Amino acid sequence: MNTSQFALRHIGPREEEVSQMLETIGVESVDQLIYETVPSDILLKTPLNLPPAMSEFEYLDHITELGKQNKIFESYLGLGYHQCVVPAVIQRNIFENPGWYTAYTPYQAEIAQGRLEAILNFQTVAIELSGMEIANASLLDEATAGAEAMALLFDVRSREQKKNNVCKLFVSEEILPQTLSVLQTRATPIGVEIVVGNHETFDFSDEFYAAILQYPGKHGQIFDYADFCKKAKEKDIKVAVAADILSLVVLTPPGEWGADVVFGTTQRFGIPLGYGGPHAAYFATKEEYKRSMPGRIIGVTQDANGNRALRMALQTREQHIKRDKATSNICTAQVLLAVMAGMYAVYHGPKGLAFIANRVHQSAVTIVNALNKLGVYQTNDAYFDTIVVKAAADVVRPIAESKKCNFLYIDAQTIGISVNETTSIKSINKIISIFAEAVGKEAFEVSSLDSESALPQSLARTSKFLTYDVFNSYHSESALMRYIKKLERKDLALNHSMISLGSCTMKLNAAAEMLPLSMAKWNNIHPFAPVEQAQGYQTMLKRLEEQLNVVTGFAGTTLQPNSGAQGEYAGLMVIRAYHHSRGDFHRNVCLIPASAHGTNPASAAMAGMKIVVTKTMDNGNIDVADLREKATQYKDELSCLMVTYPSTHGVYESAIREITGIIHENGGQVYMDGANMNAQVGLTNPATIGADVCHLNLHKTFAIPHGGGGPGVGPICVAAHLVPFLPSNPVIETGGSQAITAISAAPWGSALVCLISYGYICMLGSEGLTEATKIAILNANYMKARLEAHYPILYTGERGRAAHEMILDCRAFKANGIEVTDIAKRLMDYGFHAPTVSFPVAGTLMIEPTESEDQAELDRFCDAMIAIRAEIAASSAEEPNNPLKNAPHTLPMLTSDTWSFPYSRETAAFPLPYVVENKFWPSVRRVDDAYGDRNLVCSCAPIEAYME
């Protein structure tokens, strides 16, 4: 056994297990299975052109050395990103803990109560600090949250405004530049006209439906917007406010002076800079907008016993369900980072946050007073943490950089300084010394912080916040550690058992891939730091782009999109820009197969495209004749086809090259959804099947953890003719020669977690990547062979093989009174998270085992499904008191003095012998979604507080 080979550790089945699995399937070799599964005309003829695989030790040595090329400066750049302290107890017990970072999105609430509580804490922080009524479970970053605010307020315009096509959005010139760029990207396709200007001279014309303000302004000035909001309300102009969350501890929250939406980033609540991400944005608004609010909402409900339980609320408002009627394509959040930010507030509590905020403000005041003595004067008349001074930038900059400090050089005579939680007396004295040298005066030192305030008295916060017990109980490390552990024990994650979600690829997140994220040389760089200070990052990101080019067969990549849905949108906007560059402004029809994931039509709608759905045949494949007919019908307007490969039904459709050819013949481009890329890597690729652009879910195929619903990274890879249109950034130059405006806030999106995918590819190499794909297909077909005698398999390829996933048809079980949801809940009693429920076909389960699971784990899951099938057979619609309808079974049920069920406690909780050895207990009984939606509560407040 070659112990230095990473592929040996990443891939689950051992050699002898592979032989047994092949025998069960009925093939002689893995290559025969691949031949019977993947159409021969799309198989790659040569191996991937990648460097030899590194061992774990070699990779960690490599990434440590590469990290030394990153220069860690004290960052005073601001612009929405700040150095902060990541509490070690949170870093060790959440950020570095697979019990937190390998969990799946909490669709199965009964086994996600810990994570749901942590997100509820986050939502409460957003509500209380913003002064709003409702908040979601986080968004991707501040800039995209701003775009969501723009879209929400556009959606909730009055009937009169819609009738009169009121479509102008006023954006204050104080907005962060990256937010403005993303707003510009998102506005035009949906029909919004952005007008940038000074809020103090805005005329409140009835041509405007909304305004977006920055609080404090981009360079630190605090404005009192109360009068602005009053005048806006009189003209039915809604107001959204981008607010620094730490400043809201000491400033009057926007909700108290009339804002309709408040959004921002929570990065400075204990999240590493990470060269731009991932960081959790917050988004809070009025309850009346709850059904238009983007993203997910965690709500309070009750379980079957009437006990308090949590779950994702109002799921029918999710954008992938709305499809082409969507106002957003958000289908993920930044859960892991939101959990950390919420826990930061739990750890510090309201008093701790007040101490931090006041100290940050006093640091800024102290610097201003010191610089005044040097004759360097500050121009903001009210500020929280950011000051603007008048000094020669060309003199200050070399001195500052020689002392490893980054300031914001606004123009030749104007310098911004944003202080933060890490700013110490030593740091302040260094800043003083820099400016003293620049003006030729003798430096001096301060020994303590000045106590006066530069906050406007009229905007001093007077309302209380975070008064609930959870924010006032866990301020020692031992207390917080135990609270985190208590929540962790309520969650089933990948460190307990296989999570076999089809289309979601819950593969191993190897420890060697994760370790660099905690290295100071990687996690502590501002995204707008001069690129010469981030040469380690620049090298890594460039190599990752090159690796992804090789894997996809394409010519260029952008890593900027920080979710798969955002990648979809970016790909469509690049196609749009390409058509426009050729004068084809009329090409706006997007063909989408009926079987596509709901974010496909949602993304196309956001990109301003007209969606035309093509038929799917009875065998689940695209109806080529219908596709040809529609492509011909719309040939003069055809923009693109959105296609998933292998299909959403888990099949390598043999007609794929004919399909892409039809689109090209009619002047369109082919967008390939990369959700199922785990079944392509090393065997085929998007370029070979005829696509022009694809997005990749790095949090699926390339091993970034799901984190309970985020972080994600959704880069797009494009053919040569689309490279010029890859997205830019307004602060750091990125993108092509005809770049579209920004897709997300940071130049390279969530750069920190790109280290994971870089490591994954470096350590697997060409041979390992290809083997991983083959074993993913082997594992799926092994499970198919074991299960098909018990469950109908809905779709297969022409030779009866599955791709890397398969669909079990559970609709016939309704005759026994059993729904597919009952199977999902019963699996919890067997220690497993359910596969994907009712997607892409209602009443089905979609299973994807990934290559990381060994035969023993596959067998445990199959044994559970076979046992459940026997339970289904023993069930009847007339007698619903059975293990499936009552699932999941909790510890209080099993230890109760009374047992009123017609089956044994052992059947309920220990249905198979392996469960006894490693029992996972759901912490609540089945949740009542309808009750929670009728009584919507999305904060820590007791439900009584929301009921009359």
Tab-separated table of N, CA and C in Angstrom, residues 340-433:
chain	number	residue	atom	x	y	z
A	340	MET	N	-20.303	31.252	12.446
A	340	MET	CA	-19.167	31.847	13.146
A	340	MET	C	-19.484	33.268	13.602
A	341	ALA	N	-20.099	34.065	12.719
A	341	ALA	CA	-20.410	35.456	13.065
A	341	ALA	C	-21.439	35.504	14.191
A	342	GLY	N	-22.450	34.644	14.109
A	342	GLY	CA	-23.439	34.585	15.178
A	342	GLY	C	-22.824	34.157	16.492
A	343	MET	N	-21.894	33.209	16.415
A	343	MET	CA	-21.238	32.732	17.639
A	343	MET	C	-20.303	33.791	18.219
A	344	TYR	N	-19.743	34.618	17.367
A	344	TYR	CA	-18.933	35.760	17.818
A	344	TYR	C	-19.790	36.668	18.699
A	345	ALA	N	-21.043	36.918	18.259
A	345	ALA	CA	-21.957	37.747	19.058
A	345	ALA	C	-22.372	37.039	20.339
A	346	VAL	N	-22.539	35.731	20.277
A	346	VAL	CA	-22.869	34.959	21.480
A	346	VAL	C	-21.723	35.049	22.482
A	347	TYR	N	-20.501	34.896	22.007
A	347	TYR	CA	-19.309	34.876	22.866
A	347	TYR	C	-19.095	36.225	23.545
A	348	HIS	N	-19.241	37.310	22.791
A	348	HIS	CA	-18.975	38.641	23.344
A	348	HIS	C	-20.193	39.249	24.014
A	349	GLY	N	-21.393	38.923	23.521
A	349	GLY	CA	-22.599	39.507	24.090
A	349	GLY	C	-22.685	40.992	23.829
A	350	PRO	N	-23.784	41.629	24.214
A	350	PRO	CA	-23.955	43.066	23.936
A	350	PRO	C	-22.885	43.925	24.606
A	351	LYS	N	-22.474	43.563	25.805
A	351	LYS	CA	-21.450	44.362	26.496
A	351	LYS	C	-20.094	44.210	25.819
A	352	GLY	N	-19.784	42.994	25.403
A	352	GLY	CA	-18.510	42.783	24.727
A	352	GLY	C	-18.457	43.485	23.384
A	353	LEU	N	-19.554	43.412	22.632
A	353	LEU	CA	-19.600	44.107	21.344
A	353	LEU	C	-19.486	45.617	21.539
A	354	ALA	N	-20.132	46.129	22.587
A	354	ALA	CA	-20.039	47.571	22.868
A	354	ALA	C	-18.601	47.958	23.200
A	355	PHE	N	-17.914	47.113	23.968
A	355	PHE	CA	-16.511	47.385	24.292
A	355	PHE	C	-15.664	47.435	23.023
A	356	ILE	N	-15.867	46.442	22.131
A	356	ILE	CA	-15.085	46.381	20.894
A	356	ILE	C	-15.374	47.604	20.024
A	357	ALA	N	-16.656	47.914	19.839
A	357	ALA	CA	-17.031	49.047	18.986
A	357	ALA	C	-16.483	50.363	19.538
A	358	ASN	N	-16.604	50.560	20.843
A	358	ASN	CA	-16.099	51.792	21.453
A	358	ASN	C	-14.584	51.882	21.362
A	359	ARG	N	-13.930	50.754	21.518
A	359	ARG	CA	-12.460	50.765	21.426
A	359	ARG	C	-12.018	51.099	19.999
A	360	VAL	N	-12.709	50.526	19.016
A	360	VAL	CA	-12.394	50.840	17.624
A	360	VAL	C	-12.582	52.344	17.373
A	361	HIS	N	-13.698	52.877	17.847
A	361	HIS	CA	-13.967	54.301	17.636
A	361	HIS	C	-12.921	55.168	18.350
A	362	GLN	N	-12.599	54.807	19.581
A	362	GLN	CA	-11.604	55.589	20.336
A	362	GLN	C	-10.234	55.517	19.688
A	363	SER	N	-9.927	54.399	19.034
A	363	SER	CA	-8.661	54.303	18.303
A	363	SER	C	-8.627	55.318	17.170
A	364	ALA	N	-9.742	55.443	16.448
A	364	ALA	CA	-9.810	56.431	15.364
A	364	ALA	C	-9.678	57.847	15.904
A	365	VAL	N	-10.360	58.139	17.001
A	365	VAL	CA	-10.290	59.472	17.623
A	365	VAL	C	-8.857	59.779	18.063
A	366	THR	N	-8.198	58.814	18.658
A	366	THR	CA	-6.828	58.991	19.133
A	366	THR	C	-5.884	59.313	17.984
A	367	ILE	N	-6.066	58.623	16.848
A	367	ILE	CA	-5.222	58.887	15.680
A	367	ILE	C	-5.471	60.305	15.161
A	368	VAL	N	-6.735	60.695	15.095
A	368	VAL	CA	-7.066	62.054	14.622
A	368	VAL	C	-6.398	63.101	15.500
A	369	ASN	N	-6.511	62.950	16.808
A	369	ASN	CA	-5.935	63.931	17.733
A	369	ASN	C	-4.417	63.980	17.604
A	370	ALA	N	-3.816	62.809	17.419
A	370	ALA	CA	-2.356	62.771	17.285
A	370	ALA	C	-1.907	63.424	15.987
A	371	LEU	N	-2.622	63.112	14.890
A	371	LEU	CA	-2.231	63.678	13.598
A	371	LEU	C	-2.448	65.192	13.563
A	372	ASN	N	-3.444	65.666	14.290
A	372	ASN	CA	-3.644	67.124	14.375
A	372	ASN	C	-2.394	67.814	14.894
A	373	LYS	N	-1.742	67.170	15.872
A	373	LYS	CA	-0.526	67.753	16.450
A	373	LYS	C	0.612	67.805	15.444
A	374	LEU	N	0.510	66.934	14.420
A	374	LEU	CA	1.535	66.932	13.373
A	374	LEU	C	1.171	67.868	12.224
A	375	GLY	N	0.008	68.497	12.336
A	375	GLY	CA	-0.446	69.361	11.248
A	375	GLY	C	-1.075	68.590	10.108
A	376	VAL	N	-1.465	67.328	10.361
A	376	VAL	CA	-2.153	66.502	9.355
A	376	VAL	C	-3.611	66.426	9.781
A	377	TYR	N	-4.479	66.977	8.934
A	377	TYR	CA	-5.862	67.157	9.391
A	377	TYR	C	-6.829	66.211	8.672
A	378	GLN	N	-7.821	65.842	9.419
A	378	GLN	CA	-8.841	64.874	9.028
A	378	GLN	C	-10.100	65.621	8.608
A	379	THR	N	-10.803	65.119	7.552
A	379	THR	CA	-11.888	65.910	6.961
A	379	THR	C	-13.298	65.428	7.314
A	380	ASN	N	-13.454	64.217	7.820
A	380	ASN	CA	-14.800	63.756	8.211
A	380	ASN	C	-15.233	64.478	9.485
A	381	ASP	N	-16.409	65.087	9.486
A	381	ASP	CA	-16.841	65.775	10.708
A	381	ASP	C	-17.565	64.844	11.668
A	382	ALA	N	-17.927	63.659	11.202
A	382	ALA	CA	-18.483	62.629	12.083
A	382	ALA	C	-18.055	61.289	11.513
A	383	TYR	N	-17.522	60.417	12.342
A	383	TYR	CA	-16.993	59.141	11.845
A	383	TYR	C	-17.061	58.083	12.942
A	384	PHE	N	-16.986	56.839	12.537
A	384	PHE	CA	-16.944	55.729	13.482
A	384	PHE	C	-15.538	55.134	13.530
A	385	ASP	N	-15.075	54.555	12.454
A	385	ASP	CA	-13.769	53.886	12.455
A	385	ASP	C	-12.871	54.326	11.302
A	386	THR	N	-13.388	55.167	10.408
A	386	THR	CA	-12.642	55.511	9.201
A	386	THR	C	-12.475	57.024	9.110
A	387	ILE	N	-11.241	57.433	8.953
A	387	ILE	CA	-10.937	58.865	8.846
A	387	ILE	C	-10.293	59.139	7.489
A	388	VAL	N	-10.389	60.370	7.037
A	388	VAL	CA	-9.795	60.798	5.779
A	388	VAL	C	-8.881	61.981	6.083
A	389	VAL	N	-7.609	61.830	5.748
A	389	VAL	CA	-6.645	62.895	6.055
A	389	VAL	C	-6.064	63.477	4.769
A	390	LYS	N	-5.634	64.698	4.862
A	390	LYS	CA	-5.009	65.372	3.733
A	390	LYS	C	-3.498	65.294	3.890
A	391	ALA	N	-2.881	64.571	2.965
A	391	ALA	CA	-1.424	64.413	2.974
A	391	ALA	C	-1.004	63.923	1.601
A	392	ALA	N	0.269	64.107	1.278
A	392	ALA	CA	0.779	63.696	-0.037
A	392	ALA	C	0.888	62.177	-0.092
A	393	ALA	N	0.054	61.554	-0.913
A	393	ALA	CA	0.034	60.090	-0.981
A	393	ALA	C	1.373	59.532	-1.452
A	394	ASP	N	2.025	60.213	-2.402
A	394	ASP	CA	3.278	59.675	-2.935
A	394	ASP	C	4.415	59.736	-1.922
A	395	VAL	N	4.246	60.574	-0.874
A	395	VAL	CA	5.240	60.616	0.205
A	395	VAL	C	4.899	59.596	1.276
A	396	VAL	N	3.630	59.523	1.633
A	396	VAL	CA	3.207	58.632	2.725
A	396	VAL	C	3.330	57.161	2.332
A	397	ARG	N	2.948	56.839	1.100
A	397	ARG	CA	2.834	55.419	0.727
A	397	ARG	C	4.128	54.629	0.891
A	398	PRO	N	5.262	55.082	0.357
A	398	PRO	CA	6.488	54.279	0.527
A	398	PRO	C	6.901	54.134	1.991
A	399	ILE	N	6.666	55.164	2.777
A	399	ILE	CA	6.999	55.061	4.207
A	399	ILE	C	6.094	54.025	4.870
A	400	ALA	N	4.798	54.096	4.579
A	400	ALA	CA	3.836	53.164	5.180
A	400	ALA	C	4.149	51.736	4.772
A	401	GLU	N	4.433	51.543	3.495
A	401	GLU	CA	4.682	50.180	3.034
A	401	GLU	C	6.003	49.637	3.568
A	402	SER	N	6.955	50.526	3.820
A	402	SER	CA	8.213	50.063	4.422
A	402	SER	C	7.987	49.585	5.854
A	403	LYS	N	6.911	50.095	6.466
A	403	LYS	CA	6.563	49.682	7.833
A	403	LYS	C	5.376	48.710	7.850
A	404	LYS	N	5.092	48.133	6.655
A	404	LYS	CA	4.063	47.097	6.499
A	404	LYS	C	2.689	47.566	6.941
A	405	CYS	N	2.313	48.755	6.422
A	405	CYS	CA	0.968	49.275	6.647
A	405	CYS	C	0.341	49.641	5.302
A	406	ASN	N	-0.907	49.271	5.121
A	406	ASN	CA	-1.658	49.653	3.928
A	406	ASN	C	-2.745	50.664	4.289
A	407	PHE	N	-2.660	51.859	3.696
A	407	PHE	CA	-3.729	52.840	3.790
A	407	PHE	C	-4.472	52.858	2.451
A	408	LEU	N	-5.597	53.560	2.435
A	408	LEU	CA	-6.362	53.713	1.201
A	408	LEU	C	-5.982	55.046	0.571
A	409	TYR	N	-5.398	55.005	-0.608
A	409	TYR	CA	-4.942	56.222	-1.271
A	409	TYR	C	-6.040	56.670	-2.242
A	410	ILE	N	-6.886	57.578	-1.771
A	410	ILE	CA	-8.087	57.985	-2.493
A	410	ILE	C	-7.727	58.850	-3.695
A	411	ASP	N	-6.822	59.790	-3.498
A	411	ASP	CA	-6.242	60.552	-4.601
A	411	ASP	C	-4.878	61.057	-4.136
A	412	ALA	N	-4.272	61.925	-4.920
A	412	ALA	CA	-2.886	62.331	-4.650
A	412	ALA	C	-2.723	63.003	-3.298
A	413	GLN	N	-3.783	63.634	-2.790
A	413	GLN	CA	-3.687	64.377	-1.531
A	413	GLN	C	-4.637	63.859	-0.453
A	414	THR	N	-5.248	62.702	-0.668
A	414	THR	CA	-6.272	62.215	0.262
A	414	THR	C	-6.035	60.753	0.605
A	415	ILE	N	-5.996	60.494	1.907
A	415	ILE	CA	-5.675	59.145	2.383
A	415	ILE	C	-6.741	58.708	3.386
A	416	GLY	N	-7.251	57.492	3.198
A	416	GLY	CA	-8.215	56.921	4.130
A	416	GLY	C	-7.539	55.954	5.086
A	417	ILE	N	-7.962	56.004	6.355
A	417	ILE	CA	-7.432	55.092	7.379
A	417	ILE	C	-8.631	54.479	8.115
A	418	SER	N	-8.814	53.175	7.964
A	418	SER	CA	-9.902	52.458	8.647
A	418	SER	C	-9.298	51.571	9.722
A	419	VAL	N	-9.601	51.889	10.978
A	419	VAL	CA	-9.068	51.082	12.072
A	419	VAL	C	-10.035	49.947	12.389
A	420	ASN	N	-9.602	49.033	13.215
A	420	ASN	CA	-10.375	47.816	13.402
A	420	ASN	C	-10.104	47.214	14.780
A	421	GLU	N	-10.654	46.056	15.008
A	421	GLU	CA	-10.562	45.396	16.312
A	421	GLU	C	-9.122	45.064	16.705
A	422	THR	N	-8.253	44.865	15.716
A	422	THR	CA	-6.874	44.481	16.018
A	422	THR	C	-5.969	45.681	16.234
A	423	THR	N	-6.490	46.889	16.003
A	423	THR	CA	-5.665	48.096	16.138
A	423	THR	C	-5.321	48.335	17.616
A	424	SER	N	-4.046	48.323	17.908
A	424	SER	CA	-3.562	48.461	19.288
A	424	SER	C	-2.859	49.804	19.471
A	425	ILE	N	-2.468	50.095	20.707
A	425	ILE	CA	-1.689	51.311	20.967
A	425	ILE	C	-0.404	51.274	20.144
A	426	LYS	N	0.202	50.100	20.050
A	426	LYS	CA	1.416	49.948	19.244
A	426	LYS	C	1.133	50.293	17.774
A	427	SER	N	-0.002	49.825	17.272
A	427	SER	CA	-0.386	50.125	15.884
A	427	SER	C	-0.589	51.620	15.684
A	428	ILE	N	-1.239	52.256	16.641
A	428	ILE	CA	-1.508	53.695	16.544
A	428	ILE	C	-0.193	54.473	16.520
A	429	ASN	N	0.732	54.076	17.342
A	429	ASN	CA	2.022	54.774	17.370
A	429	ASN	C	2.802	54.579	16.070
A	430	LYS	N	2.628	53.405	15.441
A	430	LYS	CA	3.265	53.200	14.137
A	430	LYS	C	2.665	54.149	13.098
A	431	ILE	N	1.342	54.306	13.118
A	431	ILE	CA	0.675	55.226	12.188
A	431	ILE	C	1.168	56.656	12.414
A	432	ILE	N	1.278	57.050	13.673
A	432	ILE	CA	1.789	58.394	14.000
A	432	ILE	C	3.193	58.574	13.442
A	433	SER	N	4.032	57.552	13.614
A	433	SER	CA	5.423	57.652	13.156
A	433	SER	C	5.502	57.772	11.637
